[in-house]
Coordinates of C-alpha atoms in Angstrom, one line a residue:
M1 CA -1.6 4.7 9.7
P2 CA -4.6 2.5 9.2
A3 CA -5.0 2.5 5.4
F4 CA -9.3 1.9 6.1
L5 CA -9.1 4.9 8.3
I6 CA -7.3 6.9 5.5
Y7 CA -9.8 6.1 3.8
E8 CA -12.8 6.7 5.8
G9 CA -10.8 10.2 6.0
K10 CA -10.8 10.2 2.0
V11 CA -14.6 9.2 2.2
A12 CA -15.1 12.6 5.1
V13 CA -13.8 14.7 3.0
A14 CA -16.0 13.9 0.2
L15 CA -19.0 13.6 1.8
L16 CA -19.0 17.3 3.1
V17 CA -17.9 18.9 -0.6
F18 CA -20.8 17.3 -2.4
Y19 CA -23.3 18.6 0.9
L20 CA -22.0 21.4 1.0
F21 CA -22.4 21.4 -3.3
Y22 CA -25.8 20.3 -2.2
R23 CA -27.4 22.5 0.1
F24 CA -26.8 26.1 -0.8
L25 CA -27.9 24.5 -5.0
L26 CA -30.5 23.2 -5.1
K27 CA -31.9 22.2 -1.0
K28 CA -34.3 25.8 -1.7
E29 CA -35.8 24.5 -5.2
T30 CA -39.3 21.1 -5.5
F31 CA -36.7 19.1 -6.9
H32 CA -38.2 16.4 -4.4
R33 CA -37.5 13.7 -6.1
F34 CA -34.1 15.0 -8.5
N35 CA -33.0 16.1 -5.1
R36 CA -33.6 12.9 -3.3
V37 CA -32.0 10.9 -5.6
V38 CA -28.8 13.8 -5.6
L39 CA -28.5 13.3 -2.0
V40 CA -28.3 9.5 -2.1
G41 CA -26.1 9.3 -5.3
T42 CA -23.3 11.4 -4.0
A43 CA -24.0 9.7 -0.5
V44 CA -22.7 7.0 -2.6
L45 CA -20.1 7.8 -4.4
S46 CA -18.1 9.7 -1.4
F47 CA -17.6 5.6 0.0
L48 CA -16.7 4.8 -3.4
L49 CA -15.3 7.6 -5.2
P50 CA -11.7 6.8 -3.6
L51 CA -11.9 3.7 -4.3
C52 CA -10.9 4.0 -8.4
I53 CA -8.6 5.7 -9.2
I54 CA -7.2 6.3 -12.8
T55 CA -3.6 5.1 -13.9
I56 CA -2.3 6.7 -16.6
H57 CA 0.3 4.5 -18.4
K58 CA 3.6 6.8 -19.8
P59 CA 6.6 5.2 -20.8
M60 CA 9.9 4.5 -19.2
E61 CA 12.8 5.6 -20.5
V62 CA 15.0 2.3 -19.6
V63 CA 18.4 1.3 -20.8
S64 CA 19.4 -2.9 -21.7
V65 CA 22.8 -4.5 -21.5
V66 CA 24.3 -6.8 -21.0
P67 CA 24.5 -8.6 -17.4
E68 CA 28.7 -8.0 -16.6
A69 CA 30.5 -10.6 -15.3
V70 CA 31.1 -10.4 -12.0
T71 CA 30.3 -11.9 -8.7
V72 CA 30.5 -10.0 -6.1
T73 CA 28.5 -6.7 -7.4
E74 CA 28.2 -3.4 -5.4
M75 CA 25.3 -3.1 -4.3
P76 CA 23.9 0.7 -2.2
A77 CA 25.8 1.8 0.7
M78 CA 23.0 0.7 4.0
E79 CA 24.2 0.6 7.6
A80 CA 23.2 -2.2 9.7
V81 CA 21.7 -1.7 13.2
P82 CA 20.9 -4.0 15.6
L83 CA 17.6 -6.0 15.6
V84 CA 15.1 -4.0 18.3
E85 CA 11.3 -4.9 17.5
P86 CA 10.2 -0.5 16.9
A87 CA 7.9 0.3 19.4
V88 CA 4.3 0.8 18.0
P89 CA 2.5 4.5 19.3
W90 CA 0.0 4.1 20.9
W91 CA -2.3 6.8 18.8
P92 CA -3.1 4.8 16.1
I93 CA -4.4 1.3 17.9
A94 CA -6.7 4.2 20.3
L95 CA -8.2 5.8 16.8
V96 CA -8.9 2.3 15.5
I97 CA -11.2 1.4 19.1
L98 CA -12.4 4.6 19.0
Y99 CA -13.9 4.6 15.0
W100 CA -15.3 1.1 15.9
A101 CA -17.0 1.9 18.8
G102 CA -18.8 4.6 17.1
V103 CA -19.6 3.0 14.3
A104 CA -21.0 -0.4 16.5
F105 CA -23.0 2.3 18.8
V106 CA -24.7 4.3 15.7
L107 CA -24.9 0.4 14.8
A108 CA -27.2 -0.1 17.7
R109 CA -29.0 2.2 18.0
V110 CA -30.5 1.3 14.3
A111 CA -31.3 -2.1 15.5
I112 CA -32.7 -1.2 18.3
S113 CA -35.2 0.9 16.4
I114 CA -36.3 -1.8 13.6
L115 CA -36.3 -4.2 16.5
S116 CA -38.6 -2.0 18.4
I117 CA -41.2 -1.8 15.4
V118 CA -41.3 -5.5 14.7
R119 CA -42.2 -5.9 18.4
I120 CA -45.1 -3.0 17.3
V121 CA -45.6 -5.3 14.1
R122 CA -45.5 -9.1 15.9
R123 CA -48.3 -8.0 18.1
G124 CA -50.5 -5.4 16.8
E125 CA -53.7 -7.2 14.5
L126 CA -52.5 -7.1 11.1
I127 CA -55.2 -5.9 7.5
R128 CA -54.4 -6.0 4.3
E129 CA -55.4 -3.7 1.8
E130 CA -55.4 -4.6 -2.2
D131 CA -53.4 -2.5 -2.8
G132 CA -50.0 -4.4 -0.8
C133 CA -49.7 -2.6 1.9
I134 CA -50.1 -4.3 5.4
I135 CA -51.8 -2.5 7.4
I136 CA -51.2 -2.7 11.6
V137 CA -53.8 -1.4 14.2
T138 CA -51.8 -1.5 17.3
E139 CA -53.2 -0.1 21.8
R140 CA -50.6 2.2 21.7
D141 CA -50.3 5.5 21.8
I142 CA -48.6 6.6 18.8
D143 CA -48.7 8.6 16.0
P144 CA -49.1 6.8 12.0
F145 CA -45.5 6.1 10.4
S146 CA -44.6 3.5 8.2
W147 CA -41.5 1.3 8.0
M148 CA -40.6 -1.2 4.2
R149 CA -44.3 -2.1 3.9
Y150 CA -46.0 -1.8 7.4
I151 CA -48.7 1.7 7.8
V152 CA -48.9 0.8 11.8
L153 CA -52.6 3.0 13.1
S154 CA -53.6 3.5 17.8
R155 CA -56.8 2.0 17.8
K156 CA -58.4 5.7 17.8
D157 CA -56.4 6.4 14.4
W158 CA -57.6 3.4 12.6
E159 CA -61.3 3.6 13.9
A160 CA -61.2 7.5 13.0
P161 CA -60.0 7.2 9.5
N162 CA -58.6 9.3 8.0
A163 CA -57.6 9.7 4.3
S164 CA -54.4 12.2 4.0
I165 CA -52.6 10.0 7.1
L166 CA -53.2 6.9 4.9
A167 CA -52.1 8.8 1.1
H168 CA -49.5 10.1 3.1
E169 CA -47.6 6.9 5.0
K170 CA -48.8 4.7 1.9
A171 CA -46.6 7.5 -0.8
H172 CA -43.6 7.1 2.4
I173 CA -43.9 2.8 0.6
G174 CA -44.4 3.5 -2.7
Y175 CA -41.0 5.9 -2.7
G176 CA -39.4 3.3 -1.1
H177 CA -39.1 6.2 1.7
S178 CA -37.6 3.4 4.7
V179 CA -35.0 1.8 1.9
E180 CA -32.9 5.3 1.4
L181 CA -33.1 5.4 5.2
L182 CA -31.7 2.6 6.1
L183 CA -29.0 2.2 3.4
V184 CA -28.2 6.5 4.8
D185 CA -28.0 4.9 8.4
I186 CA -26.1 2.2 6.8
L187 CA -23.3 5.1 6.1
S188 CA -23.2 6.8 9.3
A189 CA -22.5 4.7 11.0
L190 CA -19.5 4.4 9.5
Q191 CA -19.1 7.8 8.8
W192 CA -20.6 9.0 12.1
F193 CA -17.8 11.8 12.9
N194 CA -18.3 13.2 10.2
P195 CA -21.7 16.2 10.6
A196 CA -22.2 16.3 7.6
I197 CA -23.7 12.7 7.0
W198 CA -25.4 13.9 9.6
M199 CA -27.7 16.5 8.0
L200 CA -27.4 14.9 5.0
R201 CA -30.4 11.9 6.5
S202 CA -32.2 15.3 7.8
D203 CA -32.6 16.2 5.3
L204 CA -33.6 13.6 3.0
Q205 CA -36.3 12.6 5.2
E206 CA -37.2 16.3 5.4
L207 CA -37.5 15.6 1.5
H208 CA -39.2 12.0 2.0
E209 CA -42.4 13.8 4.0
Y210 CA -42.6 16.5 1.3
E211 CA -42.4 14.1 -1.3
A212 CA -45.4 12.5 0.4
D213 CA -47.3 15.7 1.5
D214 CA -46.7 16.1 -2.2
A215 CA -48.3 12.4 -3.0
V216 CA -51.6 13.3 -0.9
L217 CA -51.6 17.1 -2.5
R218 CA -52.0 15.9 -6.3
S219 CA -54.7 13.0 -5.0
G220 CA -57.2 15.7 -4.0
A221 CA -56.7 16.9 -0.7
N222 CA -57.9 20.3 0.1
I223 CA -54.7 21.9 1.0
K224 CA -55.8 23.8 4.1
E225 CA -57.5 21.1 5.5
Y226 CA -54.1 18.4 5.5
Q227 CA -52.3 21.5 6.8
Y228 CA -54.6 22.5 10.0
L229 CA -54.4 18.4 10.3
L230 CA -50.3 18.3 9.6
I231 CA -50.9 21.1 13.1
R232 CA -53.0 18.8 15.6
K233 CA -50.3 16.3 15.5
A234 CA -47.3 18.5 16.0
V235 CA -45.5 16.2 17.8
S236 CA -44.4 12.8 17.0
K237 CA -44.0 10.2 19.6
S238 CA -43.0 7.6 17.5
G239 CA -39.3 7.6 18.1
Y240 CA -38.1 5.9 15.7
S241 CA -35.3 6.8 13.8
V242 CA -35.1 4.2 10.4
A243 CA -39.3 5.1 10.2
N244 CA -41.1 8.0 8.5
S245 CA -43.2 9.2 10.7
F246 CA -46.3 11.1 9.2
N247 CA -45.4 14.8 11.7
H248 CA -42.1 14.8 11.3
S249 CA -40.4 17.8 13.3
I250 CA -39.7 19.8 10.4
L251 CA -43.7 21.1 10.5
K252 CA -42.8 24.9 9.5
N253 CA -40.6 23.8 6.5
R254 CA -43.1 21.4 5.5
I255 CA -46.4 24.3 5.4
T256 CA -43.9 26.2 3.3
M257 CA -43.0 23.9 1.0
M258 CA -46.6 22.9 0.3
S259 CA -47.3 26.7 -1.0
K260 CA -44.1 27.1 -3.1
S261 CA -44.2 27.5 -6.5
K262 CA -42.0 24.8 -8.1
S263 CA -39.2 25.9 -9.1
P264 CA -37.7 26.3 -13.1
L265 CA -36.4 23.1 -14.5
L266 CA -33.4 24.8 -16.0
R267 CA -32.7 24.3 -12.1
G268 CA -32.0 21.3 -12.0
L269 CA -28.7 21.8 -14.1
R270 CA -27.7 23.1 -10.9
V271 CA -26.3 19.7 -10.7
L272 CA -24.2 19.5 -13.4
Y273 CA -21.6 21.7 -10.9
A274 CA -20.4 17.8 -9.5
L275 CA -18.3 16.9 -11.9
P276 CA -16.1 19.5 -12.0
L277 CA -16.3 18.6 -8.5
V278 CA -16.0 14.5 -9.3
C279 CA -13.1 15.2 -11.9
L280 CA -11.2 16.7 -9.2
G281 CA -10.9 13.6 -6.8
M282 CA -10.6 11.5 -9.1
G283 CA -7.6 13.5 -10.7
L284 CA -6.5 13.6 -6.6
Q285 CA -6.5 9.9 -6.8
A286 CA -4.7 9.0 -10.3
Q287 CA -1.8 7.0 -10.2
T288 CA 1.2 6.7 -12.8
V289 CA 2.5 3.9 -13.8
Y290 CA 5.5 3.8 -16.0
V291 CA 5.8 0.8 -18.4
P292 CA 8.9 0.3 -20.0
V293 CA 9.6 0.4 -23.4
D294 CA 10.8 -3.9 -24.4
K295 CA 14.0 -3.7 -25.6
D296 CA 14.5 -7.3 -27.8
T297 CA 18.0 -7.5 -25.8
K298 CA 19.4 -11.1 -24.0
N299 CA 18.8 -11.0 -20.8
P300 CA 18.6 -6.4 -20.4
Q301 CA 19.7 -4.8 -17.4
I302 CA 17.1 -2.0 -16.6
V303 CA 18.4 1.6 -15.1
V304 CA 16.0 4.1 -14.1
R305 CA 17.2 7.9 -14.3
G306 CA 16.9 9.8 -12.0
E307 CA 17.5 11.5 -8.9
G308 CA 16.8 10.6 -5.3
N309 CA 16.9 7.2 -3.5
P310 CA 13.1 5.4 -4.5
L311 CA 12.2 2.0 -2.4
F312 CA 12.1 -1.0 -5.1
I313 CA 9.3 -3.9 -4.7
V314 CA 8.9 -6.3 -6.5
R315 CA 5.4 -7.8 -6.4
T316 CA 3.9 -10.6 -8.4
E317 CA -0.2 -10.9 -10.1
A318 CA -0.9 -12.9 -6.5
G319 CA -0.2 -9.9 -4.4
E320 CA 2.6 -10.7 -2.9
E321 CA 5.9 -7.5 -2.1
R322 CA 9.2 -7.9 -0.7
A323 CA 12.1 -5.6 -1.8
L324 CA 14.4 -5.4 -4.3
S325 CA 18.0 -4.0 -4.3
Q326 CA 19.3 -1.7 -6.9
E327 CA 21.0 -4.5 -7.9
E328 CA 18.2 -6.6 -7.7
F329 CA 15.9 -4.0 -9.4
Q330 CA 18.2 -4.0 -12.2
N331 CA 19.1 -7.4 -13.2
L332 CA 15.0 -8.0 -13.8
D333 CA 13.5 -8.6 -17.1
P334 CA 11.7 -5.7 -18.8
G335 CA 10.1 -8.9 -21.3
Q336 CA 8.8 -10.5 -18.4
I337 CA 7.9 -6.9 -16.7
N338 CA 3.6 -5.6 -16.9
S339 CA 4.1 -2.3 -15.0
M340 CA 6.5 -0.1 -13.5
E341 CA 4.3 2.9 -10.9
V342 CA 6.4 4.8 -9.6
L343 CA 4.7 6.2 -5.5
K344 CA 5.1 9.7 -4.2
D345 CA 1.7 10.4 -2.1
Q346 CA 2.2 10.6 1.6
A347 CA -0.3 8.0 2.2
S348 CA 1.8 4.8 0.2
I349 CA 5.1 6.6 0.9
D350 CA 3.4 6.2 6.1
K351 CA 2.2 2.6 4.3
Y352 CA 5.7 1.4 3.2
K353 CA 7.6 3.2 5.9
E354 CA 5.5 1.1 8.3
K355 CA 7.7 -1.7 6.9
Y356 CA 11.0 -0.2 5.6
G357 CA 11.4 2.7 7.4
D358 CA 13.1 5.4 6.3
K359 CA 14.3 3.4 2.9
A360 CA 10.9 4.4 1.1
A361 CA 10.9 8.3 2.2
E362 CA 11.7 9.2 -1.1
G363 CA 9.1 7.6 -3.1
I364 CA 8.8 3.5 -4.3
I365 CA 8.7 2.2 -7.1
V366 CA 6.7 -1.4 -7.4
V367 CA 8.4 -3.6 -9.4
T368 CA 4.5 -5.4 -10.8
V369 CA 5.4 -9.3 -12.8
K370 CA 3.7 -11.6 -14.7
N371 CA 4.3 -15.0 -12.7
E372 CA 5.2 -16.1 -9.4
A373 CA 7.4 -18.5 -11.6
Y374 CA 9.7 -15.8 -13.6
Y375 CA 10.4 -14.2 -10.3
P376 CA 9.8 -16.3 -7.0
M377 CA 9.1 -14.1 -2.9
P378 CA 12.2 -14.3 -1.6
T379 CA 11.5 -14.8 2.6
E380 CA 14.5 -12.7 3.8
V381 CA 15.9 -13.4 7.0
N382 CA 18.4 -11.6 9.2
L383 CA 21.0 -12.9 11.0
L384 CA 22.5 -10.4 13.3
L385 CA 26.2 -11.2 14.6
V386 CA 27.6 -9.3 17.9
Q387 CA 31.4 -10.0 19.1
E388 CA 30.9 -9.4 23.7
G389 CA 34.5 -10.4 24.0
E390 CA 36.1 -13.6 22.5
S391 CA 32.3 -15.2 22.0
V392 CA 29.7 -13.7 19.5
K393 CA 26.4 -14.0 20.0
Y394 CA 23.8 -15.0 17.3
Y395 CA 19.8 -13.5 16.4
V396 CA 18.1 -14.7 13.4
N397 CA 15.5 -11.6 12.5
G398 CA 15.5 -11.0 16.3
E399 CA 16.1 -14.2 18.2
N400 CA 19.0 -15.6 20.0
V401 CA 20.0 -18.7 18.6
S402 CA 23.4 -21.0 19.0
L403 CA 25.5 -21.8 16.2
D404 CA 24.9 -24.8 15.9
A405 CA 21.4 -24.7 15.3
L406 CA 21.2 -21.5 13.1
G407 CA 21.0 -23.7 9.6
K408 CA 17.7 -25.2 10.8
K409 CA 16.4 -21.6 12.0
V410 CA 17.1 -20.0 9.1
D411 CA 14.9 -23.1 7.5
E412 CA 12.1 -23.1 9.9
V413 CA 11.9 -18.5 8.7
R414 CA 11.6 -18.8 5.1
D415 CA 8.4 -20.2 3.5
G416 CA 8.6 -23.7 3.0
D417 CA 11.3 -24.9 0.7
G418 CA 11.1 -21.6 -0.8
F419 CA 14.1 -19.4 -1.8
A420 CA 16.4 -16.9 1.2
Y421 CA 18.1 -14.3 1.2
V422 CA 20.4 -13.8 4.5
N423 CA 21.8 -10.5 5.5
I424 CA 24.8 -11.8 7.4
I425 CA 25.1 -8.1 9.9
G426 CA 27.9 -8.1 11.1
N427 CA 30.0 -5.0 13.0
P428 CA 34.0 -4.4 11.3
E429 CA 35.3 -5.7 15.1
V430 CA 33.3 -9.2 14.0
R431 CA 36.2 -11.9 12.7
S432 CA 36.2 -13.2 9.6
G433 CA 36.6 -16.8 11.2
K434 CA 33.2 -16.3 12.7
I435 CA 31.9 -16.1 9.4
Q436 CA 33.2 -19.1 7.8
E437 CA 31.2 -20.4 10.4
V438 CA 28.2 -19.6 9.8
K439 CA 28.5 -19.6 6.2
E440 CA 29.6 -23.8 6.6
E441 CA 26.0 -24.0 9.4
L442 CA 24.2 -21.8 6.3
R443 CA 25.0 -24.5 3.6
K444 CA 23.3 -26.8 5.1
V445 CA 20.3 -25.9 3.9
G446 CA 20.6 -24.9 0.9
M447 CA 18.7 -22.5 -1.3
L448 CA 20.8 -19.6 -0.1
K449 CA 22.3 -16.6 -1.5
I450 CA 23.9 -13.8 1.2
Q451 CA 24.4 -10.5 1.7
Y452 CA 27.9 -9.9 4.2
V453 CA 26.2 -6.4 5.9
C454 CA 28.9 -4.2 7.5
K455 CA 28.6 -0.7 9.8
P456 CA 29.8 1.7 8.6
D457 CA 28.5 1.6 4.5
V458 CA 29.8 -1.9 3.1
M459 CA 27.0 -4.2 1.5
V460 CA 28.0 -6.8 -0.9
Q461 CA 25.8 -9.6 -2.4
R462 CA 28.1 -12.5 -2.6
R463 CA 27.3 -16.5 -4.0
L464 CA 27.0 -19.2 -1.1
D465 CA 29.5 -21.1 -2.6
P466 CA 30.0 -24.5 -1.2
S467 CA 32.8 -24.9 1.3
E468 CA 35.4 -28.0 -1.1
M469 CA 35.3 -25.4 -4.2
G470 CA 37.2 -22.2 -1.8
K471 CA 39.7 -25.2 -0.1
D472 CA 41.5 -25.8 -3.6
I473 CA 41.3 -22.3 -5.2
V474 CA 45.1 -21.6 -3.8
E475 CA 46.0 -24.9 -5.7
F476 CA 44.3 -23.4 -9.3
M477 CA 46.0 -19.5 -8.8
K478 CA 48.9 -22.4 -9.6
S479 CA 47.2 -22.8 -13.1
S480 CA 45.9 -19.8 -13.6
K481 CA 46.5 -17.1 -16.1
K482 CA 49.4 -15.2 -15.1
D483 CA 47.6 -11.6 -14.4
D484 CA 45.5 -12.3 -12.2
V485 CA 45.1 -11.4 -8.5
Q486 CA 45.2 -12.9 -5.5
I487 CA 44.6 -10.7 -2.3
R488 CA 45.7 -11.8 1.3
L489 CA 44.5 -10.6 4.2
N490 CA 46.2 -11.8 7.4
G491 CA 44.7 -11.2 10.8
Q492 CA 46.3 -7.4 11.5
D493 CA 43.9 -6.6 8.2
K494 CA 47.1 -6.2 6.7
L495 CA 47.3 -6.7 2.5
L496 CA 49.6 -8.7 0.4
Y497 CA 48.6 -8.1 -3.6
I498 CA 50.2 -11.5 -4.8
R499 CA 49.6 -11.2 -8.6
G500 CA 50.9 -14.0 -10.8
K501 CA 50.8 -17.4 -10.6
N502 CA 54.1 -19.0 -8.6
N503 CA 54.1 -15.6 -6.3
R504 CA 56.3 -13.6 -8.8
D505 CA 55.1 -10.1 -7.4
L506 CA 54.3 -9.1 -4.4
V507 CA 53.1 -6.0 -2.5
T508 CA 52.1 -5.2 1.1
L509 CA 50.3 -1.9 1.2
Y510 CA 47.6 -0.8 3.4
Q511 CA 43.1 -0.6 3.0
E512 CA 43.5 2.8 0.9
D513 CA 45.8 1.9 -0.9
L514 CA 43.8 -1.4 -3.0
F515 CA 41.0 1.0 -4.9
A516 CA 44.5 2.4 -7.2
L517 CA 46.6 -0.7 -7.3
A518 CA 43.8 -2.9 -8.2
K519 CA 42.4 0.3 -11.2
K520 CA 46.0 -0.4 -12.4
D521 CA 45.4 -3.9 -12.4
I522 CA 42.4 -4.0 -14.1
E523 CA 43.7 -1.2 -16.8
K524 CA 46.2 -3.9 -17.7
N525 CA 43.8 -6.5 -18.8
N526 CA 40.8 -6.6 -18.4
D527 CA 39.8 -9.7 -18.2
I528 CA 41.7 -10.3 -15.2
S529 CA 39.8 -12.2 -12.0
F530 CA 41.0 -11.2 -8.3
F531 CA 41.2 -14.8 -5.3
F532 CA 40.9 -13.2 -2.0
V533 CA 43.1 -16.0 0.8
I534 CA 41.4 -14.5 3.9
D535 CA 43.2 -15.1 6.8
N536 CA 40.4 -16.1 10.4
S537 CA 42.1 -13.8 12.7
S538 CA 40.9 -11.0 10.5
S539 CA 38.1 -8.4 10.5
Y540 CA 34.8 -8.2 8.8
G541 CA 35.2 -5.7 8.4
A542 CA 38.1 -5.6 6.8
Y543 CA 37.3 -8.8 4.4
T544 CA 33.5 -6.2 3.1
A545 CA 35.9 -3.0 2.5
A546 CA 38.6 -4.6 0.2
V547 CA 36.2 -6.4 -2.2
Q548 CA 34.4 -3.2 -1.9
S549 CA 37.2 -1.3 -3.1
V550 CA 39.0 -3.9 -5.8
S551 CA 34.4 -3.4 -7.4
D552 CA 34.2 0.9 -7.2
A553 CA 37.6 0.3 -9.4
F554 CA 36.1 -2.5 -12.3
K555 CA 33.1 0.9 -11.9
A556 CA 35.6 3.8 -12.2
V557 CA 37.7 2.0 -15.2
R558 CA 34.5 1.0 -17.2
E559 CA 33.6 5.2 -16.6
D560 CA 37.0 6.2 -18.3
L561 CA 36.5 4.1 -20.5
A562 CA 32.8 5.4 -21.8
Q563 CA 34.5 8.8 -21.5
A564 CA 37.4 7.6 -23.8
Q565 CA 35.2 5.9 -26.0
Y566 CA 32.1 7.8 -26.7
G567 CA 32.5 11.0 -24.3
K568 CA 29.7 10.3 -21.8
P569 CA 29.3 8.6 -18.8
F570 CA 28.8 4.6 -19.1
N571 CA 25.2 4.6 -18.0
Q572 CA 23.8 7.7 -21.1
L573 CA 25.2 4.6 -23.4
E574 CA 23.5 2.9 -25.3
D575 CA 23.3 -0.2 -25.6
E576 CA 25.5 -2.0 -28.5
Q577 CA 28.2 0.4 -26.4
Q578 CA 27.5 -0.8 -22.9
Q579 CA 27.5 -4.0 -25.0
E580 CA 30.8 -3.8 -25.6
L581 CA 32.0 -2.2 -23.0
I582 CA 31.4 -5.5 -20.8
Q583 CA 33.1 -7.4 -22.8
K584 CA 35.8 -5.6 -22.7
C585 CA 36.3 -5.7 -19.1
R586 CA 35.6 -7.8 -17.0
V587 CA 36.0 -8.7 -13.2
K588 CA 35.6 -12.1 -10.9
I589 CA 36.6 -12.0 -7.7
F590 CA 36.4 -15.0 -5.7
E591 CA 37.5 -15.9 -2.2
T592 CA 38.2 -18.2 0.6
G593 CA 38.8 -18.2 4.7
K594 CA 42.3 -20.5 6.1

């Protein structure tokens, strides 16, 4: 639902609550001017209250560690699906159209009423009074009314003047009643669907008449003669909603109010009952902002402890936003963060679900960074590969493109020459050679990072290395440390696990055995490197699963070290303890196709 409709709904609730407060506690009192202030003030306050959001700052527990030297990092599971534009429900659009149609109708009525008065003013005889009021004498048979500084009288009322009529209309002008009515008319247009605003407007007109009547009586008019005058002019003919007519349709109430004794001043203190309502409204709007503790550690990493899997959003001071993976969030520098805001209200969840889907269902953490230079907002590009027999179709953000046009299309999609993330999304059966071809095209663009996304549960972040690097990996293995590992994946998705240079120790194994073997070698040598040599005819699913297994093995070794040395999980250790273990256990992963 559009945010402004949610805002209007909050305004409607506030208006209703404040109006009921007035109707039951103050309506029958004789504090006419005070009641005017209450009505107009609460009407305006109802529109402002939903915009007043109190932020409660609380320290956020973070753990700062030096990032580990891992080129390929584990990331949250994400299932790749074809990029299909979601169907837009019709009812939010219908609500928006209906709302603005109602606003336009009410404003048109107000405009027509004003134009009708202006026409009468221009065509009538103009007589200026010493007090600044302007009397307009018209040939039309209408009852007296006032608008802004104009008092409109029929020729008959002007030729047989009545001091009470003029005093009544001048009171309307002196108190600025027309301005209040115009303001409430505009608010009524924005809340045309809310009965409370129309009842409030009616009560405000009633108060205007009470106040003008009181001014007439205080000027020395006889109360009986004035009441008789009202009865003689009981039927109003002006019909202009924005004007203050001499005989409004509340004749009985006006006569009763004239004869009523003044209310005790202490009853005016009933307005204080509105303060808890204001506090309650602002409390419901409150949001908690978590400010991270700034750790004096080089390149720290943030770990949020808690249940659930929230959506992470980074926001620049300019207001630009994009989603973060959990790994990216953890690598943010707390020293460059202004604030962290945890959003769990339904309106915020619905807002972010429109863009990010069910990822926002468990809440949102919005991280505001100090400047765009520190954390530029890269463009996210989804590159989908669909295997159809021996051929593959390529889609960039849902648009079908050829292989040789991939780089150009990605360059068009991203924001200028800025940095971009490309999610390479493919089913497990897609051949790895196709992935290598895609990477070669992307290398022509520059300023890119890629993420392998493969069904059912694999997502691996990678740097887009120059193509020359992969060609030298096998040669590099010959001069590498004796305990480094080469993992070869053939066209049948079988793995060959080779320890040390000169192929001194070869093991053929299945995917499910890779984790245990890699974990065993990492335990022997914490500074080990893994070199993946991928056959182009192997499957995308097999390769990404193998990389994920090695990453999981590293994580398991790190957890074992934490339990053995400190008796607790790694993410519960102190900063110095985490840094010590990271220095002990470094894993590097490289890859090439052939």
